Amino acid sequence: MTMEKEERLLAEVRDEFGLIRVLEVGDYRFLEFGEAVEQSCVFTADPSWLEYDYTRAMLIGALCHAAPESALFLGLGGGNLTQACLAFLPLEDVEVIELRPEVPRLAMEYLGLADDPRLTIRIGDALELLSSAESADLIFVDLYTDIGPNVAHLAWNFLGDCQKRLNPGGWLVINQWASDDGKPLGAALLRGLYHRHYWECPVKEGNVILLVPADLDQSLDRDGLLARAEALAPQLGYSLRPLLEVLRPAS
């Protein structure tokens, strides 16, 4: 029989939006919102290790760009996707917009988020601060609360504005819940907004990652994407190929 690993509470804070906790179980630390709603999982020995398929699929979104120099993260969570992008991509400038001031503090204190000179974190609502963000080669939207996707995930203007803040050749990467039929939540809205011109990566956590190019002339270079993923695999310590195999056009 296997021994259940003991769960240790490392930090607990309450802000105007509710409870935030950091827990440790064995070699992993978890950021939780509310009553045990897990937001992020960090491998303590290597904070840039991506444990979950949905974060790996978001990294695939980053690799759609051959040489990204700038990235914007809307929602930080535990910061491990940000860490991975800083570690494995040729980024020079990374901006994070995070609603809750305690989240980056806890990420730095407990979850290994490094104080990287390329990284700027701004506190506030992404819906309000997006217009003042620098345009970027990569934009990641991962705005979850303890009750599910933030309304911004399905706000037409906001999702359109995210695409407009991309540099030419850029990619917008959205972590979206899947509905029971496996399509992304709000599929009809997304198809209309982005003219069916995006790709989806369904993952076992019950999410669908959307990969949206900056404009309609821009396509997914599958061969280049595979080559970049394979070249990175030794550094990552895992292969992205299983996720690349389930990439599909807009549903």
mmCIF file with all atom_site columns, N, CA, C and O in Angstrom, residues 229-247:
data_model
loop_
_atom_site.group_PDB
_atom_site.id
_atom_site.type_symbol
_atom_site.label_atom_id
_atom_site.label_alt_id
_atom_site.label_comp_id
_atom_site.label_asym_id
_atom_site.label_entity_id
_atom_site.label_seq_id
_atom_site.pdbx_PDB_ins_code
_atom_site.Cartn_x
_atom_site.Cartn_y
_atom_site.Cartn_z
_atom_site.occupancy
_atom_site.B_iso_or_equiv
_atom_site.pdbx_formal_charge
_atom_site.auth_seq_id
_atom_site.auth_comp_id
_atom_site.auth_asym_id
_atom_site.auth_atom_id
_atom_site.pdbx_PDB_model_num
ATOM 1  N N  . ALA A 1 229 ? 9.555  22.173 -30.808 1.00 0.00 ? 229 ALA A N  1
ATOM 2  C CA . ALA A 1 229 ? 9.184  21.368 -29.638 1.00 0.00 ? 229 ALA A CA 1
ATOM 3  C C  . ALA A 1 229 ? 10.183 20.237 -29.405 1.00 0.00 ? 229 ALA A C  1
ATOM 4  O O  . ALA A 1 229 ? 10.593 19.966 -28.276 1.00 0.00 ? 229 ALA A O  1
ATOM 5  N N  . GLU A 1 230 ? 10.567 19.569 -30.496 1.00 0.00 ? 230 GLU A N  1
ATOM 6  C CA . GLU A 1 230 ? 11.520 18.455 -30.372 1.00 0.00 ? 230 GLU A CA 1
ATOM 7  C C  . GLU A 1 230 ? 12.891 18.952 -29.919 1.00 0.00 ? 230 GLU A C  1
ATOM 8  O O  . GLU A 1 230 ? 13.557 18.305 -29.118 1.00 0.00 ? 230 GLU A O  1
ATOM 9  N N  . ALA A 1 231 ? 13.298 20.119 -30.436 1.00 0.00 ? 231 ALA A N  1
ATOM 10 C CA . ALA A 1 231 ? 14.597 20.675 -30.049 1.00 0.00 ? 231 ALA A CA 1
ATOM 11 C C  . ALA A 1 231 ? 14.625 21.039 -28.566 1.00 0.00 ? 231 ALA A C  1
ATOM 12 O O  . ALA A 1 231 ? 15.666 20.963 -27.903 1.00 0.00 ? 231 ALA A O  1
ATOM 13 N N  . LEU A 1 232 ? 13.469 21.420 -28.045 1.00 0.00 ? 232 LEU A N  1
ATOM 14 C CA . LEU A 1 232 ? 13.385 21.860 -26.649 1.00 0.00 ? 232 LEU A CA 1
ATOM 15 C C  . LEU A 1 232 ? 13.206 20.693 -25.672 1.00 0.00 ? 232 LEU A C  1
ATOM 16 O O  . LEU A 1 232 ? 13.479 20.834 -24.473 1.00 0.00 ? 232 LEU A O  1
ATOM 17 N N  . ALA A 1 233 ? 12.755 19.534 -26.178 1.00 0.00 ? 233 ALA A N  1
ATOM 18 C CA . ALA A 1 233 ? 12.407 18.408 -25.305 1.00 0.00 ? 233 ALA A CA 1
ATOM 19 C C  . ALA A 1 233 ? 13.508 18.021 -24.305 1.00 0.00 ? 233 ALA A C  1
ATOM 20 O O  . ALA A 1 233 ? 13.211 17.788 -23.127 1.00 0.00 ? 233 ALA A O  1
ATOM 21 N N  . PRO A 1 234 ? 14.782 17.969 -24.718 1.00 0.00 ? 234 PRO A N  1
ATOM 22 C CA . PRO A 1 234 ? 15.811 17.608 -23.732 1.00 0.00 ? 234 PRO A CA 1
ATOM 23 C C  . PRO A 1 234 ? 15.904 18.599 -22.567 1.00 0.00 ? 234 PRO A C  1
ATOM 24 O O  . PRO A 1 234 ? 16.145 18.197 -21.426 1.00 0.00 ? 234 PRO A O  1
ATOM 25 N N  . GLN A 1 235 ? 15.705 19.888 -22.861 1.00 0.00 ? 235 GLN A N  1
ATOM 26 C CA . GLN A 1 235 ? 15.733 20.884 -21.791 1.00 0.00 ? 235 GLN A CA 1
ATOM 27 C C  . GLN A 1 235 ? 14.485 20.786 -20.914 1.00 0.00 ? 235 GLN A C  1
ATOM 28 O O  . GLN A 1 235 ? 14.553 20.939 -19.704 1.00 0.00 ? 235 GLN A O  1
ATOM 29 N N  . LEU A 1 236 ? 13.343 20.553 -21.563 1.00 0.00 ? 236 LEU A N  1
ATOM 30 C CA . LEU A 1 236 ? 12.093 20.494 -20.811 1.00 0.00 ? 236 LEU A CA 1
ATOM 31 C C  . LEU A 1 236 ? 12.027 19.267 -19.913 1.00 0.00 ? 236 LEU A C  1
ATOM 32 O O  . LEU A 1 236 ? 11.462 19.304 -18.820 1.00 0.00 ? 236 LEU A O  1
ATOM 33 N N  . GLY A 1 237 ? 12.582 18.146 -20.419 1.00 0.00 ? 237 GLY A N  1
ATOM 34 C CA . GLY A 1 237 ? 12.476 16.892 -19.675 1.00 0.00 ? 237 GLY A CA 1
ATOM 35 C C  . GLY A 1 237 ? 11.212 16.120 -20.012 1.00 0.00 ? 237 GLY A C  1
ATOM 36 O O  . GLY A 1 237 ? 10.881 15.128 -19.357 1.00 0.00 ? 237 GLY A O  1
ATOM 37 N N  . TYR A 1 238 ? 10.484 16.549 -21.033 1.00 0.00 ? 238 TYR A N  1
ATOM 38 C CA . TYR A 1 238 ? 9.287  15.829 -21.495 1.00 0.00 ? 238 TYR A CA 1
ATOM 39 C C  . TYR A 1 238 ? 9.054  16.194 -22.953 1.00 0.00 ? 238 TYR A C  1
ATOM 40 O O  . TYR A 1 238 ? 9.609  17.176 -23.455 1.00 0.00 ? 238 TYR A O  1
ATOM 41 N N  . SER A 1 239 ? 8.231  15.400 -23.604 1.00 0.00 ? 239 SER A N  1
ATOM 42 C CA . SER A 1 239 ? 7.926  15.652 -25.014 1.00 0.00 ? 239 SER A CA 1
ATOM 43 C C  . SER A 1 239 ? 6.560  16.312 -25.144 1.00 0.00 ? 239 SER A C  1
ATOM 44 O O  . SER A 1 239 ? 5.609  15.947 -24.446 1.00 0.00 ? 239 SER A O  1
ATOM 45 N N  . LEU A 1 240 ? 6.470  17.269 -26.042 1.00 0.00 ? 240 LEU A N  1
ATOM 46 C CA . LEU A 1 240 ? 5.188  17.920 -26.330 1.00 0.00 ? 240 LEU A CA 1
ATOM 47 C C  . LEU A 1 240 ? 4.456  17.229 -27.482 1.00 0.00 ? 240 LEU A C  1
ATOM 48 O O  . LEU A 1 240 ? 3.337  17.619 -27.831 1.00 0.00 ? 240 LEU A O  1
ATOM 49 N N  . ARG A 1 241 ? 5.059  16.195 -28.035 1.00 0.00 ? 241 ARG A N  1
ATOM 50 C CA . ARG A 1 241 ? 4.489  15.529 -29.216 1.00 0.00 ? 241 ARG A CA 1
ATOM 51 C C  . ARG A 1 241 ? 3.059  15.006 -28.993 1.00 0.00 ? 241 ARG A C  1
ATOM 52 O O  . ARG A 1 241 ? 2.205  15.171 -29.872 1.00 0.00 ? 241 ARG A O  1
ATOM 53 N N  . PRO A 1 242 ? 2.757  14.374 -27.841 1.00 0.00 ? 242 PRO A N  1
ATOM 54 C CA . PRO A 1 242 ? 1.383  13.880 -27.659 1.00 0.00 ? 242 PRO A CA 1
ATOM 55 C C  . PRO A 1 242 ? 0.331  14.994 -27.752 1.00 0.00 ? 242 PRO A C  1
ATOM 56 O O  . PRO A 1 242 ? -0.773 14.751 -28.243 1.00 0.00 ? 242 PRO A O  1
ATOM 57 N N  . LEU A 1 243 ? 0.686  16.178 -27.306 1.00 0.00 ? 243 LEU A N  1
ATOM 58 C CA . LEU A 1 243 ? -0.246 17.318 -27.395 1.00 0.00 ? 243 LEU A CA 1
ATOM 59 C C  . LEU A 1 243 ? -0.297 17.854 -28.810 1.00 0.00 ? 243 LEU A C  1
ATOM 60 O O  . LEU A 1 243 ? -1.366 18.264 -29.293 1.00 0.00 ? 243 LEU A O  1
ATOM 61 N N  . LEU A 1 244 ? 0.836  17.858 -29.502 1.00 0.00 ? 244 LEU A N  1
ATOM 62 C CA . LEU A 1 244 ? 0.858  18.322 -30.898 1.00 0.00 ? 244 LEU A CA 1
ATOM 63 C C  . LEU A 1 244 ? -0.017 17.420 -31.770 1.00 0.00 ? 244 LEU A C  1
ATOM 64 O O  . LEU A 1 244 ? -0.646 17.877 -32.733 1.00 0.00 ? 244 LEU A O  1
ATOM 65 N N  . GLU A 1 245 ? -0.104 16.144 -31.383 1.00 0.00 ? 245 GLU A N  1
ATOM 66 C CA . GLU A 1 245 ? -0.887 15.195 -32.185 1.00 0.00 ? 245 GLU A CA 1
ATOM 67 C C  . GLU A 1 245 ? -2.384 15.414 -32.063 1.00 0.00 ? 245 GLU A C  1
ATOM 68 O O  . GLU A 1 245 ? -3.149 14.966 -32.918 1.00 0.00 ? 245 GLU A O  1
ATOM 69 N N  . VAL A 1 246 ? -2.824 16.091 -31.012 1.00 0.00 ? 246 VAL A N  1
ATOM 70 C CA . VAL A 1 246 ? -4.272 16.329 -30.857 1.00 0.00 ? 246 VAL A CA 1
ATOM 71 C C  . VAL A 1 246 ? -4.682 17.763 -31.233 1.00 0.00 ? 246 VAL A C  1
ATOM 72 O O  . VAL A 1 246 ? -5.837 18.121 -31.121 1.00 0.00 ? 246 VAL A O  1
ATOM 73 N N  . LEU A 1 247 ? -3.707 18.550 -31.701 1.00 0.00 ? 247 LEU A N  1
ATOM 74 C CA . LEU A 1 247 ? -4.032 19.907 -32.181 1.00 0.00 ? 247 LEU A CA 1
ATOM 75 C C  . LEU A 1 247 ? -5.042 19.811 -33.317 1.00 0.00 ? 247 LEU A C  1
ATOM 76 O O  . LEU A 1 247 ? -4.877 19.015 -34.237 1.00 0.00 ? 247 LEU A O  1
#
